[in-house]
Tab-separated table of C-alpha atoms in Angstrom:
chain	number	residue	atom	x	y	z
S	1399	MET	CA	76.516	16.729	7.823
S	1400	ASN	CA	72.971	17.890	8.376
S	1401	SER	CA	70.867	18.436	5.275
S	1402	PRO	CA	68.866	21.661	4.842
S	1403	LEU	CA	65.649	19.714	5.194
S	1404	THR	CA	66.476	18.710	8.715
S	1405	ASN	CA	67.104	22.332	9.882
S	1406	LYS	CA	63.486	23.333	10.124
S	1407	GLN	CA	62.669	26.592	11.857
S	1408	THR	CA	59.946	26.265	14.390
S	1409	PHE	CA	57.468	29.129	14.786
S	1410	THR	CA	55.950	29.724	18.150
S	1411	LYS	CA	53.126	31.926	19.251
S	1412	GLU	CA	55.580	34.467	20.616
S	1413	SER	CA	57.617	34.671	17.416
S	1414	LEU	CA	54.519	35.171	15.264
S	1415	LYS	CA	53.291	37.964	17.470
S	1416	LYS	CA	53.633	41.436	15.958
S	1417	GLN	CA	56.440	43.409	17.511
S	1418	PHE	CA	55.615	46.798	18.961
S	1419	ARG	CA	57.244	49.752	17.194
S	1420	LEU	CA	56.704	53.201	18.621
S	1421	SER	CA	57.098	55.011	15.280
S	1422	GLU	CA	54.474	52.858	13.559
S	1423	PHE	CA	52.117	53.257	16.504
S	1424	LEU	CA	52.416	57.060	16.494
S	1425	ALA	CA	52.034	57.281	12.716
S	1426	GLU	CA	48.902	55.136	12.830
S	1427	LYS	CA	47.367	57.240	15.600
S	1428	VAL	CA	48.162	60.517	13.844
S	1429	ILE	CA	46.644	59.352	10.543
S	1430	SER	CA	43.495	58.046	12.230
S	1431	SER	CA	43.147	61.237	14.299
S	1432	VAL	CA	43.430	63.446	11.203
S	1433	ALA	CA	40.859	61.312	9.379
S	1434	PHE	CA	38.342	61.475	12.225
S	1435	LEU	CA	38.985	65.214	12.668
S	1436	SER	CA	38.251	65.846	8.983
S	1437	ILE	CA	34.999	63.895	9.216
S	1438	ALA	CA	34.031	65.806	12.376
S	1439	ILE	CA	34.723	69.193	10.755
S	1440	ILE	CA	32.611	68.328	7.709
S	1441	PHE	CA	29.816	67.116	10.000
S	1442	LEU	CA	29.962	70.357	12.022
S	1443	ILE	CA	29.750	72.411	8.822
S	1444	PHE	CA	26.610	70.488	7.861
S	1445	ILE	CA	25.085	71.160	11.281
S	1446	PHE	CA	25.940	74.881	11.163
S	1447	VAL	CA	24.452	75.421	7.700
S	1448	PHE	CA	21.221	73.572	8.490
S	1449	LYS	CA	20.953	75.265	11.902
S	1450	GLU	CA	21.085	78.761	10.388
S	1451	SER	CA	18.250	77.870	7.998
S	1452	LEU	CA	15.961	76.498	10.749
S	1453	PRO	CA	14.268	79.887	11.482
S	1454	LEU	CA	12.442	79.496	8.166
S	1455	PHE	CA	10.469	76.634	9.702
S	1456	SER	CA	9.400	78.743	12.723
S	1457	PHE	CA	9.174	82.150	11.074
S	1458	ASN	CA	5.589	82.795	12.222
S	1459	ASP	CA	6.446	82.907	15.923
S	1460	LYS	CA	9.533	84.966	15.237
S	1461	ALA	CA	7.542	87.566	13.284
S	1462	LYS	CA	5.029	87.919	16.138
S	1463	ALA	CA	7.815	88.419	18.645
S	1464	ASN	CA	9.483	91.039	16.448
S	1465	THR	CA	6.163	92.889	16.014
S	1466	GLU	CA	5.582	92.986	19.769
S	1467	ILE	CA	9.113	94.257	20.401
S	1468	GLN	CA	8.760	96.972	17.744
S	1469	ALA	CA	5.367	98.056	19.129
S	1470	SER	CA	6.655	98.334	22.704
S	1471	THR	CA	9.784	100.156	21.548
S	1472	GLY	CA	7.698	102.624	19.526
S	1473	ALA	CA	5.462	103.406	22.523
S	1474	GLU	CA	8.477	104.099	24.710
S	1475	VAL	CA	9.985	106.380	22.074
S	1476	GLU	CA	6.729	108.359	21.740
S	1477	THR	CA	6.505	108.881	25.517
S	1478	TYR	CA	10.104	109.967	25.683
S	1479	GLY	CA	9.553	112.386	22.789
S	1480	ALA	CA	6.565	114.029	24.505
S	1481	GLU	CA	8.469	114.497	27.749
S	1482	THR	CA	11.411	115.956	25.872
S	1483	ALA	CA	9.191	118.446	24.046
S	1484	ALA	CA	7.608	119.603	27.336
S	1485	GLU	CA	10.997	120.104	28.900
S	1486	GLU	CA	12.331	122.029	25.936
S	1487	SER	CA	9.384	124.487	26.030
S	1488	GLN	CA	10.644	125.893	29.339
S	1489	PRO	CA	14.307	126.820	29.124
S	1490	GLU	CA	16.235	126.529	32.354
S	1491	THR	CA	18.205	129.381	33.888
S	1492	TYR	CA	21.292	128.922	35.958
S	1493	GLY	CA	22.375	131.551	38.508
S	1494	ALA	CA	21.491	135.258	38.557
S	1495	PRO	CA	20.965	137.133	35.327
S	1496	ALA	CA	24.180	138.529	34.055
S	1497	GLU	CA	24.568	142.300	33.657
S	1498	SER	CA	25.095	143.646	30.201
S	1499	LEU	CA	28.651	144.869	30.098
S	1500	GLU	CA	29.882	147.372	27.577
S	1501	PRO	CA	33.067	146.458	25.791
S	1502	GLU	CA	36.187	148.271	26.908
S	1503	THR	CA	37.825	150.742	24.561
S	1504	TYR	CA	41.492	151.552	24.289
S	1505	GLY	CA	42.817	154.776	22.917
S	1506	ALA	CA	40.722	157.375	21.077
S	1507	PRO	CA	37.178	156.499	20.130
S	1508	THR	CA	36.763	155.267	16.584
S	1509	GLU	CA	34.309	156.821	14.173
S	1510	ASP	CA	31.421	154.916	12.743
S	1511	LEU	CA	32.384	153.789	9.255
S	1512	ASN	CA	28.766	153.583	8.059
S	1513	PRO	CA	26.913	156.483	9.718
S	1514	ALA	CA	24.129	156.602	7.137
S	1515	VAL	CA	23.085	152.986	7.549
S	1516	GLU	CA	20.248	152.606	9.972
S	1517	GLU	CA	19.836	149.517	12.030
S	1518	THR	CA	16.810	147.564	10.939
S	1519	GLU	CA	15.427	144.485	12.531
S	1520	SER	CA	14.004	141.947	10.144
S	1521	ALA	CA	10.936	140.600	11.793
S	1522	GLU	CA	10.463	138.109	9.067
S	1523	PRO	CA	13.107	135.966	7.359
S	1524	GLU	CA	13.943	136.759	3.769
S	1525	THR	CA	12.322	134.553	1.204
S	1526	TYR	CA	13.629	133.653	-2.202
S	1527	GLY	CA	11.374	132.533	-5.030
S	1528	THR	CA	7.764	131.525	-4.332
S	1529	VAL	CA	6.350	131.511	-0.844
S	1530	THR	CA	5.850	128.011	0.536
S	1531	GLU	CA	2.969	127.184	2.804
S	1532	ASP	CA	3.494	125.967	6.335
S	1533	LEU	CA	3.132	122.212	6.339
S	1534	ASN	CA	2.292	122.065	10.055
S	1535	PRO	CA	0.259	125.223	10.828
S	1536	ASP	CA	-1.230	123.870	14.049
S	1537	SER	CA	2.009	122.673	15.611
S	1538	THR	CA	3.319	124.945	18.352
S	1539	THR	CA	6.027	122.739	19.826
S	1540	ASP	CA	8.652	120.500	18.355
S	1541	GLU	CA	7.442	116.937	17.945
S	1542	VAL	CA	9.381	113.739	17.437
S	1543	VAL	CA	8.066	111.979	14.339
S	1544	ILE	CA	8.377	108.194	14.472
S	1545	ASP	CA	8.186	106.052	11.386
S	1546	GLU	CA	5.883	103.232	12.351
S	1547	LYS	CA	6.276	101.464	9.019
S	1548	VAL	CA	7.679	97.967	9.434
S	1549	THR	CA	9.064	96.081	6.486
S	1550	GLU	CA	7.310	92.753	6.287
S	1551	ASN	CA	6.056	90.257	3.807
S	1552	LYS	CA	2.587	91.397	2.758
S	1553	GLU	CA	1.638	87.838	1.931
S	1554	GLY	CA	2.086	86.917	5.564
S	1555	ALA	CA	4.941	85.536	7.553
S	1556	ASP	CA	3.551	82.042	7.320
S	1557	LYS	CA	3.591	82.210	3.495
S	1558	THR	CA	7.300	82.842	3.038
S	1559	TRP	CA	7.690	79.336	1.669
S	1560	SER	CA	5.153	80.064	-1.063
S	1561	THR	CA	7.502	82.635	-2.580
S	1562	PHE	CA	10.139	79.923	-3.136
S	1563	PHE	CA	8.122	78.595	-6.068
S	1564	SER	CA	7.894	81.974	-7.802
S	1565	THR	CA	10.246	83.263	-10.480
S	1566	GLU	CA	11.144	86.610	-8.870
S	1567	TRP	CA	14.140	87.122	-6.589
S	1568	VAL	CA	13.486	90.423	-4.767
S	1569	PRO	CA	14.819	89.950	-1.212
S	1570	VAL	CA	14.881	93.687	-0.301
S	1571	SER	CA	11.368	95.067	-0.649
S	1572	ASP	CA	8.183	95.870	1.260
S	1573	ASN	CA	6.936	92.608	-0.183
S	1574	PRO	CA	10.059	90.390	-0.393
S	1575	ARG	CA	9.979	87.469	-2.798
S	1576	PHE	CA	12.525	84.658	-2.670
S	1577	GLY	CA	11.876	82.883	-5.952
S	1578	LEU	CA	14.224	79.915	-6.254
S	1579	ILE	CA	12.936	78.690	-9.618
S	1580	ALA	CA	14.938	81.235	-11.640
S	1581	LEU	CA	18.068	80.523	-9.586
S	1582	LEU	CA	17.643	76.763	-10.037
S	1583	VAL	CA	17.114	77.060	-13.793
S	1584	GLY	CA	20.133	79.349	-14.119
S	1585	THR	CA	22.322	76.950	-12.146
S	1586	LEU	CA	21.235	73.935	-14.193
S	1587	LYS	CA	21.648	75.851	-17.463
S	1588	VAL	CA	25.231	76.861	-16.709
S	1589	THR	CA	26.068	73.370	-15.413
S	1590	LEU	CA	24.678	71.680	-18.528
S	1591	ILE	CA	26.601	73.966	-20.889
S	1592	ALA	CA	29.825	73.449	-18.957
S	1593	ILE	CA	29.533	69.639	-18.907
S	1594	LEU	CA	28.621	69.473	-22.614
S	1595	ILE	CA	31.850	71.344	-23.369
S	1596	ALA	CA	34.199	69.913	-20.736
S	1597	GLY	CA	33.044	66.274	-20.852
S	1598	PRO	CA	33.902	65.357	-24.486
S	1599	LEU	CA	37.115	67.398	-24.498
S	1600	ALA	CA	38.421	65.897	-21.252
S	1601	ILE	CA	37.453	62.304	-22.132
S	1602	LEU	CA	38.939	62.471	-25.635
S	1603	ALA	CA	42.120	63.987	-24.229
S	1604	ALA	CA	42.292	61.156	-21.679
S	1605	VAL	CA	41.774	58.533	-24.407
S	1606	TYR	CA	44.556	60.046	-26.515
S	1607	THR	CA	46.951	60.247	-23.578
S	1608	SER	CA	46.229	56.710	-22.415
S	1609	CYS	CA	45.966	54.833	-25.721
S	1610	PHE	CA	47.748	56.751	-28.483
S	1611	ALA	CA	50.390	59.093	-27.054
S	1612	SER	CA	53.943	57.941	-26.436
S	1613	ASN	CA	55.429	58.002	-22.976
S	1614	ARG	CA	57.293	61.231	-23.707
S	1615	ARG	CA	54.172	63.029	-24.943
S	1616	LYS	CA	52.188	61.668	-22.012
S	1617	GLU	CA	54.693	63.165	-19.580
S	1618	ILE	CA	54.194	66.557	-21.235
S	1619	ILE	CA	50.416	66.610	-21.903
S	1620	LYS	CA	49.166	65.301	-18.561
S	1621	PRO	CA	50.969	67.818	-16.297
S	1622	ILE	CA	49.978	70.730	-18.534
S	1623	ILE	CA	46.260	69.865	-18.375
S	1624	GLU	CA	46.408	69.178	-14.649
S	1625	MET	CA	48.022	72.596	-14.123
S	1626	LEU	CA	44.680	74.180	-15.067
S	1627	ALA	CA	43.331	72.979	-11.723
S	1628	ALA	CA	45.844	75.261	-9.984
S	1629	PHE	CA	44.438	78.385	-11.641
S	1630	PRO	CA	42.348	80.452	-9.176
S	1631	SER	CA	38.676	80.786	-10.024
S	1632	VAL	CA	38.927	84.578	-10.036
S	1633	VAL	CA	41.576	84.423	-12.775
S	1634	ILE	CA	39.363	82.244	-14.978
S	1635	GLY	CA	36.388	84.512	-14.301
S	1636	PHE	CA	38.377	87.637	-15.160
S	1637	PHE	CA	39.617	86.022	-18.387
S	1638	ALA	CA	36.054	85.093	-19.340
S	1639	MET	CA	34.725	88.567	-18.534
S	1640	MET	CA	37.396	90.500	-20.410
S	1641	VAL	CA	38.346	88.191	-23.311
S	1642	LEU	CA	35.802	85.405	-23.905
S	1643	ALA	CA	32.747	87.659	-23.532
S	1644	THR	CA	33.933	90.091	-26.227
S	1645	PHE	CA	35.142	87.279	-28.511
S	1646	PHE	CA	31.871	85.315	-28.537
S	1647	GLN	CA	29.732	88.457	-28.729
S	1648	ASP	CA	31.536	89.480	-31.906
S	1649	ILE	CA	30.904	86.000	-33.354
S	1650	PHE	CA	27.235	85.420	-32.414
S	1651	GLY	CA	26.080	89.039	-32.066
S	1652	TYR	CA	23.839	88.580	-29.019
S	1653	ASP	CA	22.816	91.478	-26.739
S	1654	SER	CA	23.857	90.382	-23.243
S	1655	ARG	CA	27.636	90.409	-23.091
S	1656	LEU	CA	27.753	88.241	-19.932
S	1657	ASN	CA	25.378	85.304	-20.079
S	1658	ALA	CA	24.937	81.593	-19.342
S	1659	PHE	CA	26.996	80.516	-22.340
S	1660	ILE	CA	30.042	82.563	-21.280
S	1661	GLY	CA	29.702	81.238	-17.748
S	1662	GLY	CA	29.456	77.673	-19.031
S	1663	VAL	CA	32.585	78.051	-21.177
S	1664	ALA	CA	34.525	79.502	-18.247
S	1665	MET	CA	33.351	76.782	-15.870
S	1666	ALA	CA	34.293	74.144	-18.445
S	1667	LEU	CA	37.884	75.361	-18.150
S	1668	ALA	CA	37.664	74.705	-14.413
S	1669	ALA	CA	36.040	71.262	-14.803
S	1670	ILE	CA	38.317	69.867	-17.549
S	1671	PRO	CA	41.294	69.052	-15.253
S	1672	ILE	CA	39.128	67.059	-12.811
S	1673	ILE	CA	37.341	65.062	-15.512
S	1674	TYR	CA	40.572	64.478	-17.445
S	1675	THR	CA	42.605	63.260	-14.449
S	1676	ILE	CA	40.032	60.760	-13.198
S	1677	SER	CA	39.185	59.522	-16.709
S	1678	GLU	CA	42.860	59.022	-17.581
S	1679	ASP	CA	43.420	57.078	-14.364
S	1680	ALA	CA	40.381	54.903	-15.130
S	1681	LEU	CA	41.597	54.187	-18.671
S	1682	SER	CA	45.106	53.376	-17.466
S	1683	ALA	CA	43.688	50.983	-14.878
S	1684	VAL	CA	42.163	48.731	-17.562
S	1685	PRO	CA	44.244	45.507	-17.684
S	1686	LYS	CA	46.749	45.332	-20.516
S	1687	THR	CA	45.410	41.909	-21.437
S	1688	TYR	CA	42.342	43.610	-22.923
S	1689	THR	CA	44.536	45.618	-25.306
S	1690	GLU	CA	46.750	42.651	-26.200
S	1691	ALA	CA	43.770	40.382	-26.876
S	1692	SER	CA	42.078	43.000	-29.067
S	1693	LEU	CA	45.217	43.649	-31.099
S	1694	ALA	CA	45.833	39.900	-31.435
S	1695	LEU	CA	42.384	39.490	-32.975
S	1696	GLY	CA	43.258	42.028	-35.663
S	1697	ALA	CA	41.643	45.188	-34.271
S	1698	SER	CA	43.321	48.535	-34.833
S	1699	LYS	CA	44.383	50.915	-32.081
S	1700	ALA	CA	41.315	53.083	-32.613
S	1701	GLN	CA	38.963	50.117	-32.478
S	1702	THR	CA	40.684	48.857	-29.333
S	1703	ALA	CA	40.530	52.264	-27.659
S	1704	PHE	CA	36.870	53.068	-28.391
S	1705	SER	CA	35.374	49.556	-28.442
S	1706	VAL	CA	37.325	47.784	-25.696
S	1707	ILE	CA	39.182	50.122	-23.316
S	1708	LEU	CA	36.653	52.966	-23.192
S	1709	PRO	CA	33.639	50.731	-22.325
S	1710	ALA	CA	35.720	48.913	-19.703
S	1711	ALA	CA	36.569	52.240	-18.035
S	1712	THR	CA	32.973	53.524	-18.112
S	1713	PRO	CA	32.469	53.393	-14.293
S	1714	GLY	CA	35.478	55.616	-13.676
S	1715	ILE	CA	34.533	58.013	-16.484
S	1716	PHE	CA	30.993	58.281	-15.147
S	1717	ALA	CA	32.360	59.102	-11.706
S	1718	ALA	CA	34.615	61.754	-13.292
S	1719	LEU	CA	31.614	63.403	-14.947
S	1720	LEU	CA	29.705	63.457	-11.658
S	1721	LEU	CA	32.626	65.111	-9.905
S	1722	GLY	CA	32.818	67.652	-12.733
S	1723	VAL	CA	29.120	68.426	-12.278
S	1724	GLY	CA	29.699	68.965	-8.563
S	1725	ARG	CA	32.620	71.271	-9.300
S	1726	VAL	CA	30.555	73.417	-11.670
S	1727	PHE	CA	27.396	73.380	-9.535
S	1728	GLY	CA	29.164	74.916	-6.536
S	1729	GLU	CA	31.399	77.401	-8.361
S	1730	THR	CA	31.049	80.970	-7.075
S	1731	MET	CA	33.593	83.440	-8.471
S	1732	ILE	CA	33.261	82.411	-12.113
S	1733	ALA	CA	29.474	82.604	-11.853
S	1734	LEU	CA	29.674	86.064	-10.282
S	1735	MET	CA	31.976	87.471	-12.955
S	1736	ALA	CA	30.871	85.742	-16.167
S	1737	THR	CA	27.120	84.999	-16.046
S	1738	GLY	CA	25.713	88.524	-15.699
S	1739	ASN	CA	24.332	87.716	-12.223
S	1740	ALA	CA	20.691	88.480	-13.138
S	1741	ALA	CA	17.878	86.162	-12.012
S	1742	LEU	CA	16.103	85.739	-15.357
S	1743	LEU	CA	13.967	82.730	-16.233
S	1744	SER	CA	14.630	81.858	-19.864
S	1745	ALA	CA	15.728	78.917	-21.998
S	1746	ASN	CA	17.941	81.148	-24.126
S	1747	PRO	CA	21.602	80.344	-23.335
S	1748	PHE	CA	22.666	83.847	-24.396
S	1749	GLU	CA	20.787	85.658	-21.608
S	1750	SER	CA	22.108	86.539	-18.172
S	1751	VAL	CA	21.451	84.146	-15.303
S	1752	ARG	CA	22.166	83.842	-11.590
S	1753	THR	CA	23.214	80.651	-9.794
S	1754	PHE	CA	22.745	79.437	-6.226
S	1755	ALA	CA	26.401	79.822	-5.292
S	1756	ALA	CA	26.657	83.293	-6.845
S	1757	THR	CA	23.592	84.426	-4.896
S	1758	ILE	CA	25.161	83.374	-1.612
S	1759	GLY	CA	28.494	84.960	-2.469
S	1760	SER	CA	27.053	88.309	-3.569
S	1761	GLU	CA	24.374	88.835	-0.887
S	1762	MET	CA	25.611	87.174	2.301
S	1763	ALA	CA	27.744	90.159	3.339
S	1764	GLU	CA	24.777	92.564	2.931
S	1765	THR	CA	22.169	90.716	4.984
S	1766	VAL	CA	21.236	91.355	8.613
S	1767	PHE	CA	21.948	88.506	10.992
S	1768	GLY	CA	18.794	86.548	11.806
S	1769	GLU	CA	16.522	88.062	9.150
S	1770	THR	CA	14.533	86.026	6.636
S	1771	HIS	CA	16.946	86.879	3.831
S	1772	TYR	CA	19.831	85.571	5.957
S	1773	SER	CA	18.018	82.271	6.636
S	1774	VAL	CA	17.047	81.861	2.961
S	1775	LEU	CA	20.684	82.135	1.881
S	1776	PHE	CA	21.646	79.400	4.330
S	1777	PHE	CA	18.731	77.332	3.051
S	1778	ILE	CA	20.217	77.645	-0.452
S	1779	GLY	CA	23.529	76.440	0.982
S	1780	SER	CA	21.691	73.445	2.444
S	1781	LEU	CA	20.312	72.663	-1.016
S	1782	LEU	CA	23.866	72.701	-2.404
S	1783	PHE	CA	24.980	70.285	0.318
S	1784	ILE	CA	22.060	67.966	-0.420
S	1785	PHE	CA	22.796	68.016	-4.155
S	1786	SER	CA	26.455	67.149	-3.543
S	1787	PHE	CA	25.425	64.307	-1.251
S	1788	ILE	CA	23.066	62.908	-3.893
S	1789	LEU	CA	25.832	63.047	-6.528
S	1790	ASN	CA	28.259	61.191	-4.262
S	1791	ALA	CA	25.613	58.618	-3.390
S	1792	VAL	CA	24.858	57.974	-7.060
S	1793	ALA	CA	28.564	57.651	-7.852
S	1794	GLU	CA	29.083	55.253	-4.931
S	1795	PHE	CA	26.100	52.929	-5.262
S	1796	TYR	CA	25.339	53.050	-8.991
S	1797	VAL	CA	28.807	53.312	-10.511
S	1798	LYS	CA	30.579	50.930	-8.147
S	1799	GLY	CA	27.561	48.699	-7.891
S	1800	ARG	CA	25.584	48.136	-11.049
S	1801	LEU	CA	28.074	49.160	-13.726
S	1802	ILE	CA	30.971	47.169	-12.285
S	1803	LYS	CA	28.772	44.091	-11.903
S	1804	LYS	CA	27.592	44.561	-15.484
S	1805	PHE	CA	31.113	44.579	-16.918
S	1806	GLN	CA	32.107	41.677	-14.692
S	1807	GLY	CA	29.252	39.638	-16.151
S	1808	LYS	CA	27.427	39.151	-12.842
């Protein structure tokens, strides 16, 4: 009888070769195609946004071309108006003059109902009130008046960039000013308020769910908080505008009903689910040996949670906060409905503000394609893209690099 040790299976190069399966091949190709398509779409969006803001860098040549076109168009309109006036001064006649025909009468002639009224011809039109003077006494023919006023930046087309560093946002004016300082301060103010509210609440909720709550409570609390992410932004903004604004105004007694504080509270409701989910996942990913070792040394659950588990999950929590900042920084509907949407430069959190995203959302539909205002709005969108890229870069290189190496003791 042969022993099991003698029945050795021999592996050849052919047997070790991976067998071809059509289903696995198609699934792999579909997944890779979707991934590359997503990257391509994001890249094309970047190109489109930056392309629409490029006219700001060559605005001087564009303004000259527009001035030349308007001047030539105005000259043509004046010539056409003069010719039209000359033609209208001589009315044309078609055919022979028609004879004046008396109307036919049927039956007996009718009597005049008003025999005493004499026909009078009013040589002059009736006037009511005071007599107004003729504004154009010398004009004998109709003239076409052309408004030669062209809306332009009085500072010069080549100084449009200088208005970016002002504090006034007046895009529709004879002297348009595109001050981005007030918009930047308003965006940062709302973002800071939202993170100061959402960060501690979301992190503490994640610590409780991960370290203190039972499995049954965890199955109830986590889905309820994550359901907030499914709420549309317009619903949160409407709730803040109708309920939160009145509630906090009655408490603090400030003047502006919609302000940066109300916008920050509303945006905190939108950022809490993101920060909570990522923080809870980071806390749950800490090895159980850390908890067991801490409890074995005599530490309590609170000491273990805040002195052992929370520091070990710091990289993930930091990444959650950065994603929350990105969520608040690019929010549009809540900022439109709850911040007052007024570009005011002030450090007071109870005054109205306007953010970058709200400016794009409220004014993009009212701009003319290709104008300076249109290009400035796309330039603001480029700034939002750049800010998001910087946040992701910091989360990738700093969090996954330095902090992880620090906790690993390297």
